[in-house]
XYZ file of C-alpha atoms in Angstrom:
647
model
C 90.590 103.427 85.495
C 93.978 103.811 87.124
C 97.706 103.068 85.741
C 100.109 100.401 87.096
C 103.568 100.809 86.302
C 105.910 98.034 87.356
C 110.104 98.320 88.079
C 111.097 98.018 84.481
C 108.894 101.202 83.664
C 106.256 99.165 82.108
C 102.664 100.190 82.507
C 99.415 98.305 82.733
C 95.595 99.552 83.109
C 93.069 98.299 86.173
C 90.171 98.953 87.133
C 90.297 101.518 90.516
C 90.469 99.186 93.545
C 92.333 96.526 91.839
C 94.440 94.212 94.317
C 97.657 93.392 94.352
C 96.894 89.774 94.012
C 94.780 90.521 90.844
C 97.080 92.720 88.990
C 99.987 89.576 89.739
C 97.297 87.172 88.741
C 96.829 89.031 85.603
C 100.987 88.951 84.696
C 101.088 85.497 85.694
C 99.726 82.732 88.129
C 103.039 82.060 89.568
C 103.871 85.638 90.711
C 100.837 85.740 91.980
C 101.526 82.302 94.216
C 104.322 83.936 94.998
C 103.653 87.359 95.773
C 104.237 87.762 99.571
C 103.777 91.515 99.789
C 104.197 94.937 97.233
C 105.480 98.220 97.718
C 102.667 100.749 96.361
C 103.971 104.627 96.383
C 107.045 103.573 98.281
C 104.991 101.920 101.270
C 104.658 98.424 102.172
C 101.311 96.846 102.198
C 99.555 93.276 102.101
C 99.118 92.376 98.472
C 95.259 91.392 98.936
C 95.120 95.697 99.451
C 92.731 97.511 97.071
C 94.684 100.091 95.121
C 92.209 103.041 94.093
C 95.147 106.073 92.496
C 97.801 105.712 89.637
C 100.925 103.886 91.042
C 104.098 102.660 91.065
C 103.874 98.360 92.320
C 106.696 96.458 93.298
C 105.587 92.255 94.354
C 108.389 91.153 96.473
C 109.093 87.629 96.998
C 110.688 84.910 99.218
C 113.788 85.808 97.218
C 113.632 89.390 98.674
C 114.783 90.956 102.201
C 111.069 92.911 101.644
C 109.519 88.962 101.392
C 111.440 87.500 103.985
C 110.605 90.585 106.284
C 106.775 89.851 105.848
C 106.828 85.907 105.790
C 108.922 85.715 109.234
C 106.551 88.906 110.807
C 103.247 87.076 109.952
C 105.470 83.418 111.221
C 105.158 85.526 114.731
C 101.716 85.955 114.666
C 101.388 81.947 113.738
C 103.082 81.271 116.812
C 101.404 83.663 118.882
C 98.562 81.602 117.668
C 99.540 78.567 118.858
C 100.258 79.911 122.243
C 97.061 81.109 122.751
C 95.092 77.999 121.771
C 97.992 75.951 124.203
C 98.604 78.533 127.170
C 95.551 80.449 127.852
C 95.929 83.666 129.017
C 98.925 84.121 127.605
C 100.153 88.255 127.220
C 101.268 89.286 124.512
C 104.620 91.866 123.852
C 106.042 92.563 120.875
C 106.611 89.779 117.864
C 108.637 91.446 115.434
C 110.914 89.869 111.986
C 114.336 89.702 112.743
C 117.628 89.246 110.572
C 117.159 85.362 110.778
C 113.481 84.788 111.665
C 111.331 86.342 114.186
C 110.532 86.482 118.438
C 108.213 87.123 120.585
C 107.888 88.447 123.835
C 105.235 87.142 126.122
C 104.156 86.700 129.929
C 103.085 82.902 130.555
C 102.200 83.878 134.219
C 102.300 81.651 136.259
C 103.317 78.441 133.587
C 106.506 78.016 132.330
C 108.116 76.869 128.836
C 111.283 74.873 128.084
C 113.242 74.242 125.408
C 111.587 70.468 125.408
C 108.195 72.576 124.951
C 109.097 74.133 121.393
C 108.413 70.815 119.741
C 104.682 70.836 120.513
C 104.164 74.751 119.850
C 105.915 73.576 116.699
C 103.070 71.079 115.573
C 100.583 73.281 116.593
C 101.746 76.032 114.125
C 101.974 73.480 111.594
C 98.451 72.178 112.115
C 97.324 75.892 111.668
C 99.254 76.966 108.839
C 97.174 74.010 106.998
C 93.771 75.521 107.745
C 95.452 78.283 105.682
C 93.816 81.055 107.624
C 93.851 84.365 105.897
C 95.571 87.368 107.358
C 92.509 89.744 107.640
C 93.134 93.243 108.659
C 90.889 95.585 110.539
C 91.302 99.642 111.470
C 89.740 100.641 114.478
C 89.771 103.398 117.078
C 91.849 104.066 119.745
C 89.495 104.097 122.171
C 87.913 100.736 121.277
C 91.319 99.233 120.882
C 92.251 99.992 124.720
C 88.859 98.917 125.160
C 89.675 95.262 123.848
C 92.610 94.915 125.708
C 91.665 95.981 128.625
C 88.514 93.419 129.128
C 91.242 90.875 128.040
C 93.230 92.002 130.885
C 96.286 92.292 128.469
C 98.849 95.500 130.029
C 101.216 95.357 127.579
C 99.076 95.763 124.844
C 97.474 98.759 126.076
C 100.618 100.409 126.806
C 101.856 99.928 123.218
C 98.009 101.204 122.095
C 98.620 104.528 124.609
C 101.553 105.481 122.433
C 99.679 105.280 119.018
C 97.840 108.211 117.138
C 93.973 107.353 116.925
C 93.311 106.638 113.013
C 96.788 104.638 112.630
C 95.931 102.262 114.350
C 95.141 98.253 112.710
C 94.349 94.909 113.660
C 95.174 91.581 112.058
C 93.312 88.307 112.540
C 94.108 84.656 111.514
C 92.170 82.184 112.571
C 90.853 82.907 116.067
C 94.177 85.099 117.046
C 94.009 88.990 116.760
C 97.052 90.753 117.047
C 97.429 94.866 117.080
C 99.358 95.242 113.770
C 100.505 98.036 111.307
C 101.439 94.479 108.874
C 102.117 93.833 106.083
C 101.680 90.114 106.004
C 101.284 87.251 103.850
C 98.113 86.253 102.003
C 97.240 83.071 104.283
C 99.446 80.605 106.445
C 99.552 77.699 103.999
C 102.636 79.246 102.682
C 104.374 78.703 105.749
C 105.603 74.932 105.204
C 108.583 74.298 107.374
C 108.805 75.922 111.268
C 111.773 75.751 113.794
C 111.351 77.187 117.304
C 115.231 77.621 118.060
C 115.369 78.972 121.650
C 114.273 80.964 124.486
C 114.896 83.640 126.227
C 114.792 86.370 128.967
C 114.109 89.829 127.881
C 112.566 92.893 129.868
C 109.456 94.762 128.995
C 110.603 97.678 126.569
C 114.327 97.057 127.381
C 114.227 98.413 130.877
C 115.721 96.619 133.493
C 113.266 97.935 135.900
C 110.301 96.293 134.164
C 108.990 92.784 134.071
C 111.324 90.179 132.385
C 109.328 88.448 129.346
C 110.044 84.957 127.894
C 110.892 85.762 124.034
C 111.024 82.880 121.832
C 112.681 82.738 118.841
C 111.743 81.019 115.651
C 112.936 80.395 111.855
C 109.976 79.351 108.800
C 110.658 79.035 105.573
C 108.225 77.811 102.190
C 109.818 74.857 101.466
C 111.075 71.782 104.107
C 114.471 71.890 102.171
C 115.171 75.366 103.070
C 114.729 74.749 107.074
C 117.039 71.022 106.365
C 119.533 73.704 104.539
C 119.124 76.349 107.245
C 119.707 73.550 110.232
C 122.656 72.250 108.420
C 124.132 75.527 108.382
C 123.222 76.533 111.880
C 125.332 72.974 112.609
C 128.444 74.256 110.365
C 127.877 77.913 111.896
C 128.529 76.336 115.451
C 131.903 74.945 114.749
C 133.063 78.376 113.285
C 131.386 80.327 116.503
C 134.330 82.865 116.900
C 133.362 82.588 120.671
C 134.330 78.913 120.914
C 137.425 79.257 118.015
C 138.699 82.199 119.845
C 139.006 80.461 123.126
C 140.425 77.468 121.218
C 143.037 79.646 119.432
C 143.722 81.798 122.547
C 142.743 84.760 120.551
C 140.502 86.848 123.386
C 139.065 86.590 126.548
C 136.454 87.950 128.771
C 136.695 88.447 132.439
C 134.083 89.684 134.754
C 136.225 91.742 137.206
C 136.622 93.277 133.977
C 133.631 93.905 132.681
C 130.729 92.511 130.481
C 131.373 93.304 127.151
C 135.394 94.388 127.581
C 137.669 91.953 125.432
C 140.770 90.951 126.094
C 143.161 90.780 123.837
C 146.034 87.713 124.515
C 149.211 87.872 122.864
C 148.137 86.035 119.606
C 145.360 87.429 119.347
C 146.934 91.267 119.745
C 149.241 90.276 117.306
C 146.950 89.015 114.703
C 144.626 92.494 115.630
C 148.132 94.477 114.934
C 148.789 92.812 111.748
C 145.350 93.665 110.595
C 145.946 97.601 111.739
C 149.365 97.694 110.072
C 147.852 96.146 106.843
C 145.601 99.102 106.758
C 148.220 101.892 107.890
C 150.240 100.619 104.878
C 146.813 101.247 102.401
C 145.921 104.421 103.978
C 149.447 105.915 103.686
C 149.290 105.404 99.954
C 146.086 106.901 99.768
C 147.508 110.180 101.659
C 145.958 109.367 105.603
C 147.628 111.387 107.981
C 147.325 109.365 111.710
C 145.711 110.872 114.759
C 145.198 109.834 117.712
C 142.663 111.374 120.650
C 141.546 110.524 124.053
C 139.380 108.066 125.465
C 137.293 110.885 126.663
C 135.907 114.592 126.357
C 134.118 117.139 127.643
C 130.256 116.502 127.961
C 130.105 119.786 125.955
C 131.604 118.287 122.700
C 129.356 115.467 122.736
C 126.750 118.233 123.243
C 127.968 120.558 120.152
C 127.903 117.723 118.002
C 124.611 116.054 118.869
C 125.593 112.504 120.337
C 124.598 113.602 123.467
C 120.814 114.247 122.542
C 120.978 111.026 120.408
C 123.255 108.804 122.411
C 122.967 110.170 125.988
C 121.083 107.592 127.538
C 122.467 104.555 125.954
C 125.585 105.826 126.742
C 128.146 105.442 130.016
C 127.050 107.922 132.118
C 129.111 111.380 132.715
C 132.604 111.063 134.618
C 132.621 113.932 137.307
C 136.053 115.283 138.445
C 136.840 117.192 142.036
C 136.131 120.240 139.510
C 132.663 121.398 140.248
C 130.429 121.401 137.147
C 133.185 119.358 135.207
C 131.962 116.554 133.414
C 133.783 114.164 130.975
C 132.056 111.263 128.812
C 134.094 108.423 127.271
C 134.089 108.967 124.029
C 130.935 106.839 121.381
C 132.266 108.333 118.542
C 135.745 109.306 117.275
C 134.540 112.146 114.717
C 134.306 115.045 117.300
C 137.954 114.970 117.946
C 139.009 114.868 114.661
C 136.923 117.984 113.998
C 138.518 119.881 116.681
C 141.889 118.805 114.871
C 140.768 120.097 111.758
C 140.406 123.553 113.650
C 143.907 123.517 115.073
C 144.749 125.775 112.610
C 143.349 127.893 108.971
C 142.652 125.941 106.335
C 142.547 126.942 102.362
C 141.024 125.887 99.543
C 144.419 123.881 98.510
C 145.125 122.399 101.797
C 141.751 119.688 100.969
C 141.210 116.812 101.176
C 142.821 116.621 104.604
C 142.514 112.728 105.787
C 142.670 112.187 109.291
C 142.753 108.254 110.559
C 142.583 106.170 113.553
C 142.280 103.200 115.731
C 140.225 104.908 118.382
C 138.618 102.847 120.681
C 134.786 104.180 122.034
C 132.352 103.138 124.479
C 129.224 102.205 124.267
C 126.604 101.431 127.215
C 125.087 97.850 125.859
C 122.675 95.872 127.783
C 124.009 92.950 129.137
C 121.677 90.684 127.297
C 122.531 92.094 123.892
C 126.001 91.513 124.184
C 127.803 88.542 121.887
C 131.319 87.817 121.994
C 133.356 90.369 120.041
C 130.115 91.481 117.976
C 128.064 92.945 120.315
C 130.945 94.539 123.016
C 130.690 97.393 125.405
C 134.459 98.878 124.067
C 135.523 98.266 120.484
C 138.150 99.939 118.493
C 136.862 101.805 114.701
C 139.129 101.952 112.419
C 137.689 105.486 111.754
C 138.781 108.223 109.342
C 137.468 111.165 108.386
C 138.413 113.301 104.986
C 137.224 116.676 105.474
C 136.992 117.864 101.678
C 135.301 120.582 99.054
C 132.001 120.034 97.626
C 134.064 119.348 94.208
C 135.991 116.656 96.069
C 133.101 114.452 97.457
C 132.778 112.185 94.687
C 136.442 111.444 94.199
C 137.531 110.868 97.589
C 134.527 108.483 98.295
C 135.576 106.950 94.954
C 138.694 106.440 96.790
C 137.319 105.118 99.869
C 135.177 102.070 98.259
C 138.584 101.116 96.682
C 140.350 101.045 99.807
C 137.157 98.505 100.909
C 137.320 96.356 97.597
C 141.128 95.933 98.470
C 140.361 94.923 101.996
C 137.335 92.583 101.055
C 140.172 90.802 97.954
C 142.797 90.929 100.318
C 140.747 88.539 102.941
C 138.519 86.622 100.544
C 135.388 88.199 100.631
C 133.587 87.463 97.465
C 130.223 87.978 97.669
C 129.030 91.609 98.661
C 126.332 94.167 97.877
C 126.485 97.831 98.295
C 123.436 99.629 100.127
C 122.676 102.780 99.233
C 120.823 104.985 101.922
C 119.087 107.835 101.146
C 116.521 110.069 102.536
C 112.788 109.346 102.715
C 111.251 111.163 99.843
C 107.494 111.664 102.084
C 109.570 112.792 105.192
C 112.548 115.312 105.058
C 111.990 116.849 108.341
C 114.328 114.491 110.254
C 116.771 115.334 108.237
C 119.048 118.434 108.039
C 121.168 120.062 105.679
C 119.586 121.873 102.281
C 118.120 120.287 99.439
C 121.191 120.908 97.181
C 123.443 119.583 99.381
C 121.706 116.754 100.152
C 121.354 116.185 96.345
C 124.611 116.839 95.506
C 125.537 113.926 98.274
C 123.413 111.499 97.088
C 124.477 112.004 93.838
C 128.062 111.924 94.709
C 126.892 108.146 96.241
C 125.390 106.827 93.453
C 127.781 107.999 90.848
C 130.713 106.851 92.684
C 129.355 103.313 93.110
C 128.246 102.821 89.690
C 131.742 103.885 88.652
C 133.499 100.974 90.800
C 130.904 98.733 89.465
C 129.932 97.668 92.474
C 126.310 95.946 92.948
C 123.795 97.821 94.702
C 120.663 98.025 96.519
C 118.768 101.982 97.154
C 117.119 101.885 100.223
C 114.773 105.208 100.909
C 114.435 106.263 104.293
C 117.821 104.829 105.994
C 119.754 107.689 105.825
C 121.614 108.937 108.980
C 119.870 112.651 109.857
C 122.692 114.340 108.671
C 123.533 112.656 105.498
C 123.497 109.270 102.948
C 125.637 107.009 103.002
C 126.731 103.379 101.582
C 127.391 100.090 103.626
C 128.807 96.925 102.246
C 126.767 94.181 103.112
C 129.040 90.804 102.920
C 128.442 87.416 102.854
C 130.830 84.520 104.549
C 131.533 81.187 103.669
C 128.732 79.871 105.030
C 126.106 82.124 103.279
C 125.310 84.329 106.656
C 125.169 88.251 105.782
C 127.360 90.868 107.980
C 127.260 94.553 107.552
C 131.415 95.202 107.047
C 132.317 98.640 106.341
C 130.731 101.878 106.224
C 130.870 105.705 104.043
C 128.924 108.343 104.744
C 128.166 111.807 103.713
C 128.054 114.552 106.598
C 127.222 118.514 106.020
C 126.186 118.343 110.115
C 129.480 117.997 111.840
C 130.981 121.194 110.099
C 128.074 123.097 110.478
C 127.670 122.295 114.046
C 131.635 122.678 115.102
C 131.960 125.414 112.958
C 134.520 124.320 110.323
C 136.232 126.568 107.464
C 137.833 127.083 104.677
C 139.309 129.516 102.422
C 138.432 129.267 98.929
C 140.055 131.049 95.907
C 138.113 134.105 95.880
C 139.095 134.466 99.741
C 135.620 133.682 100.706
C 134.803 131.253 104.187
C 133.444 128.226 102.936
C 132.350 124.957 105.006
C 134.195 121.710 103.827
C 132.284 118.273 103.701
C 133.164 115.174 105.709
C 133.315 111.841 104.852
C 132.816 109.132 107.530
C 134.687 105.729 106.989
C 135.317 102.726 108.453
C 136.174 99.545 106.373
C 136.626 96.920 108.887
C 133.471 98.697 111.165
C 135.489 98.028 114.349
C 138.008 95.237 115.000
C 136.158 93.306 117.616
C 133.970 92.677 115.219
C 135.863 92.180 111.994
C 137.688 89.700 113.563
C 134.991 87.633 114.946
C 133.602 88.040 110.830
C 136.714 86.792 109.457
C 137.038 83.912 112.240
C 133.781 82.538 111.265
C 134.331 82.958 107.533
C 137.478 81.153 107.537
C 136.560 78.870 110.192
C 139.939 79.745 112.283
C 142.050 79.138 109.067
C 143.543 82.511 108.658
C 145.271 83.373 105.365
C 148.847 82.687 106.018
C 150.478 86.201 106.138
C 147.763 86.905 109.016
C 147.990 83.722 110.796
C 149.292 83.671 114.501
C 151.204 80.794 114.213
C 152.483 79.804 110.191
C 154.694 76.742 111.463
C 154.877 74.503 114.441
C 157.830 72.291 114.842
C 157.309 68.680 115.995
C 159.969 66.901 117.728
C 159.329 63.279 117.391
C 160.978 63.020 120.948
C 163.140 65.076 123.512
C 166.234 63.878 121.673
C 165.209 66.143 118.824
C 164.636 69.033 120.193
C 167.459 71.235 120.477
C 167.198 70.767 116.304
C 163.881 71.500 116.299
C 164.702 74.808 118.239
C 168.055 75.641 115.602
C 165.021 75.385 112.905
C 162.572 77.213 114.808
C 165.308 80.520 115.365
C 166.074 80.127 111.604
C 162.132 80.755 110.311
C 161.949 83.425 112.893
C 164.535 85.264 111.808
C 163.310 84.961 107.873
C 160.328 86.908 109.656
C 158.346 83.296 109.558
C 156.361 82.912 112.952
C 157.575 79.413 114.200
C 157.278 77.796 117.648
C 158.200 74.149 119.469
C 155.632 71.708 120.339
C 158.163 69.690 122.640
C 155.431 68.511 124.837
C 156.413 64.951 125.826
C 153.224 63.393 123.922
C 153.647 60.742 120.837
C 154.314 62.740 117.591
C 150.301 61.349 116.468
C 148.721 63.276 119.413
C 150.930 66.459 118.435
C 150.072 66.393 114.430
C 146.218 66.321 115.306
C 146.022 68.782 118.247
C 148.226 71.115 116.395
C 146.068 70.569 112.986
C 142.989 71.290 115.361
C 144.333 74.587 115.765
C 144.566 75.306 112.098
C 148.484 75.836 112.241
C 148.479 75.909 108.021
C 152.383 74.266 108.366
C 153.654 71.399 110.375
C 157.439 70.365 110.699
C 158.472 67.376 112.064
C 162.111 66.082 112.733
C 163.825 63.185 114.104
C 166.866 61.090 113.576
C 166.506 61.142 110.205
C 165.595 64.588 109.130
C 168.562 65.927 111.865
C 171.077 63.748 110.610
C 170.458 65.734 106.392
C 169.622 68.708 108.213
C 166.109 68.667 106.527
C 162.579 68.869 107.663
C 159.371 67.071 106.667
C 156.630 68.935 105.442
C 152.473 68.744 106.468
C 150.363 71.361 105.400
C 146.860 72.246 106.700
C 144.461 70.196 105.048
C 146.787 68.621 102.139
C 148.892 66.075 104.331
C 152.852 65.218 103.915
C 154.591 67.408 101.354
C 157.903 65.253 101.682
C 160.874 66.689 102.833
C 163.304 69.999 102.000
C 166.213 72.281 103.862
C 165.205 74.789 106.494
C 166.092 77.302 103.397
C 164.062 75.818 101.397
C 161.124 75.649 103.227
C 161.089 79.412 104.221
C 161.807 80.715 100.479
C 158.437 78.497 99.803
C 156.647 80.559 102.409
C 157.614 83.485 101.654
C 156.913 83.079 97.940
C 153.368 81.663 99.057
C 152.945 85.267 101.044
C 154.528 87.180 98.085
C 152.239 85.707 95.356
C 149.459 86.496 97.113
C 150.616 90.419 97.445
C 151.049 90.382 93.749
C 148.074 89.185 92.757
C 146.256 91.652 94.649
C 148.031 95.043 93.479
């Protein structure tokens, strides 16, 4: 007999080699309908898996990342199905889950797929999923595994199997397709209900530009038809809020390829709206003691060396800038954090000069392949806005205290509601890849979870996602629209001081190491702002707003008025400009509402001749009419309420 115990710390009694299946079947028939995979001794396995020791179960669900994970990796296989039984000889790649859905990579040869082919693939999966085909897997060894692939003539395959350690290697079968596999996947395919192939692409074997370019196809599923009708509805509403097409629209940022894949540029409202966002968060960190730095765009090769981006970034990174100097080598700079350490050495520090806060708006570079690259998401240059508090051991848990409220500001400031906390800690089975002792490590992830439970925040532990040098805690957000981004980031680093050699004097005159705290609320402003386009759909709040009001002359007899209003808001510190385009006043009020201008003004013979204005705002129509005076002391008490209801 073995022992079950379940999340709550409840405990249950099985037989040895009890499923997973059974033991949900024996709690209740619906979990185990539901049950997509479980998590036995902190490993994820199919739920149909014989468990033989005492252990701790977790069933995860649709409803869970863990479900969705499985139900979209075993969707892959489905499809890979279906392309076998309608391209023969198909080669397979890789076919992995991915944030929304699953790809995957495979050589047609000599036949080709469109867009207009998805449909039938589609159907096929569909017919399959009925037969509801188990997933069956099957260990094998090494050699017989090459053997396989080899008589099926399928190279990529065998150069995945080359890489694996005989005895860890697995096969999974549904139906008549076998796929190499380390799973977990569902219990059958009749659980897969609704499928949408969504598009197709070009991606090289492995990544490498040098190797053969694949066809990946990409792919949503869900359990229930209402979920895809939700998910396609959204996909429809998550096109008109593409920060790509808004940006353009709102002459935010461009792209130019003299410049460079993956190098923004910033236009004038678009700077301006970046610069209102950076002075926002000047103005927090100055009341929460920051100190502003700022470094090159480059370094030696040698720093990135002494503090291990080299070794870990090196390849992915621009390559080395050589100067006439022989042997002299520069980088531009992936990471801010180096610099600030060699700040921190400028001079001796004590005991009672910590926490010292250093922050920035540094921009870094980072080598992305062109095909990965997406607007202002995915650039090649982006600007963090990093800090780093170097602090004592007795200081970690208030200063990252500190730091999630500076975040919960930001995220109330800018209307994001609806957030969890990850928690990222080391893997309990494998410490190696991580440095640092086991007190400090404890004491970090201590600091971590203590702090966040203080704030109240809601959280999710993850084991195993730790960076190598120390836990940390990202804020996963959700927009408007229900999508999830990863906004803003604290972690816990004993590497960095170890490795650049940082001090401090403590009371009894002894050299101690401080530890540093890496943060970066917005993540990097290239992509918080293409976030906070799509969540508000272009319709900025209105203290962040390029343009609060636009002044509509109903014709060219009205516009020197229009102009005395315009130099009045501007110098109440409104932003104002002119439409005197010679268009009807119609044409002006929709193109202008089009670019979500949250106040329109329009004045003719009548407003000129009481000096007043008439009022349209964004969304709510005409507000009647008031005084130039009037109207800004509105604004500004709009702007002002919203301050106070945030401090």
């Amino acid at each position: 007999m073995i022992t079950i115990t379940f999340p709550d710390g409840s405990s249950r009694v099985y037989k040895s080699g009890v499923t997973g299946l059974d033991i949900a079947k024996s709690i209740s028939p619906r979990l185990a309908a539901e049950a997509l995979c479980m998590k036995v001794g902190g490993q994820l396995f199919d739920v149909n898996k014989p468990i033989d020791t005492d252990a701790v179960v977790t069933f995860y669900k649709w409803e869970d990342d863990e479900g969705k994970q499985t139900f979209w990796h075993s969707s892959s296989h489905l499809m890979a199905a279906a392309l076998e039984k309608l391209y023969p000889g198909v080669k397979f790649g890789i076919g992995p889950a991915v944030e929304n859905g699953f790809y995957y990579d495979v050589d047609l040869g000599d036949k080709g797929i469109t867009e207009a082919d998805l449909a039938k693939v589609e159907n096929a999966m569909l017919e399959m999923a009925k037969e509801k085909h188990p997933f069956v897997r099957q260990d094998i060894s090494k050699t017989e595994a090459i053997k396989n692939y080899s008589d099926k003539g399928d190279e990529y395959k065998c150069e995945l199997l080359h890489d694996l350690t005989d005895g860890t290697i697995s096969f999974y079968t549904n139906g008549s397709f076998t796929d190499l596999c380390r799973g977990p996947h569902i219990p059958d395919t009749s659980v897969i209900k609704a499928i949408k192939l969504t598009s197709i692409a070009g991606a090289y074997w492995r990544g490498d530009q040098n190797r053969k370019m694949l066809t990946r196809i990409y792919g949503i599923t869900f359990p229930k038809k209402s979920m895809l009708d939700e998910h396609l509805l959204m996909l429809e509403e998550a096109k008109k809020r593409d920060h790509r097409k808004l940006g353009k629209e709102l002459e935010l940022f461009a792209f130019s390829q003299r410049v460079g894949q993956g190098l923004p540029l910033w236009l004038p409202k678009g700077a301006a709206l970046r610069e209102r966002l950076e002075n926002f968060l000047k103005a927090v960190q100055k009341t929460h003691g920051y100190q502003q730095v700022m470094t090159p765009h480059i370094g030696q090769k040698e720093l990135w060396v002494t503090s291990g981006h080299f070794e870990k970034y090196g390849k992915d990174s621009f390559q080395p800038i050589a100067t006439p100097q022989e042997g002299e080598e520069f980088l531009l700079k992936p990471m801010n954090c180096p610099h600030h350490c060699e700040i921190y050495k400028t001079k001796p520090r004590s005991y009672k000069d910590l926490p010292v806060r250093y922050a920035e708006f540094g921009t870094v570079y980072r080598y992305e392949q062109s095909g990965e690259l997406h607007g202002l998401t995915r650039v090649r240059g982006f600007t963090q806005d990093d800090a780093h508090i170097f602090c004592r051991p007795d200081q970690l848990k208030e200063e990252f205290c500190k730091v999630i409220d500076i975040v919960l500001y930001i995220f109330k400031t800018l209307d994001f509601k609806n957030y969890t906390a990850q928690i990222s800690l080391r893997d309990p089975l494998d410490q190696k890849k991580y440095i640092g002792s086991d007190e400090n490590w404890d004491k970090a992830e201590s600091a971590i979870m203590e702090a966040a439970q203080e704030r109240g925040l809601q959280t999710v532990v993850v084991k195993g996602e730790a960076a190598f040098y120390g836990p940390k805690l990202d804020f996963m957000v959700k927009d408007a629209i229900g999508r999830k981004w990863q906004l803003g980031t604290i972690q816990v680093d004993y590497n960095l001081p170890e490795r650049f050699d940082l001090e401090y004097v403590g009371s009894d005159d002894k050299r101690y190491r401080p530890v540093m705290i890496h943060r970066a609320p917005f993540g990097s402003m290239e992509r918080f702002v293409a976030v906070l386009i799509e969540h508000t759909g272009g319709k900025f709040p209105l203290w962040l707003t390029p343009d609060q009001v636009v002044i509509l002359p109903i014709s060219e007899k009205f516009n020197d008025f229009a102009k005395k209003v315009c130099n009045f808001l501007n110098n109440s510190d409104i932003r104002a400009a002119v439409d005197d385009r010679n268009e009807t006043i119609g044409k002006k009020i929709r193109e202008n509402e089009l670019k979500r201008i949250p106040y329109l003004l329009v004045v003719g013979e009548k407003e000129e001749a009481a000096d007043l204005v008439s009022v349209r705002k964004q969304g709510e129509g005409d507000k009647g009419q008031m005084s130039a005076q009037d109207f800004a002391a509105m604004l500004t008490d709009e702007i002002n309420k919203l301050t106070e209801s945030l401090t």
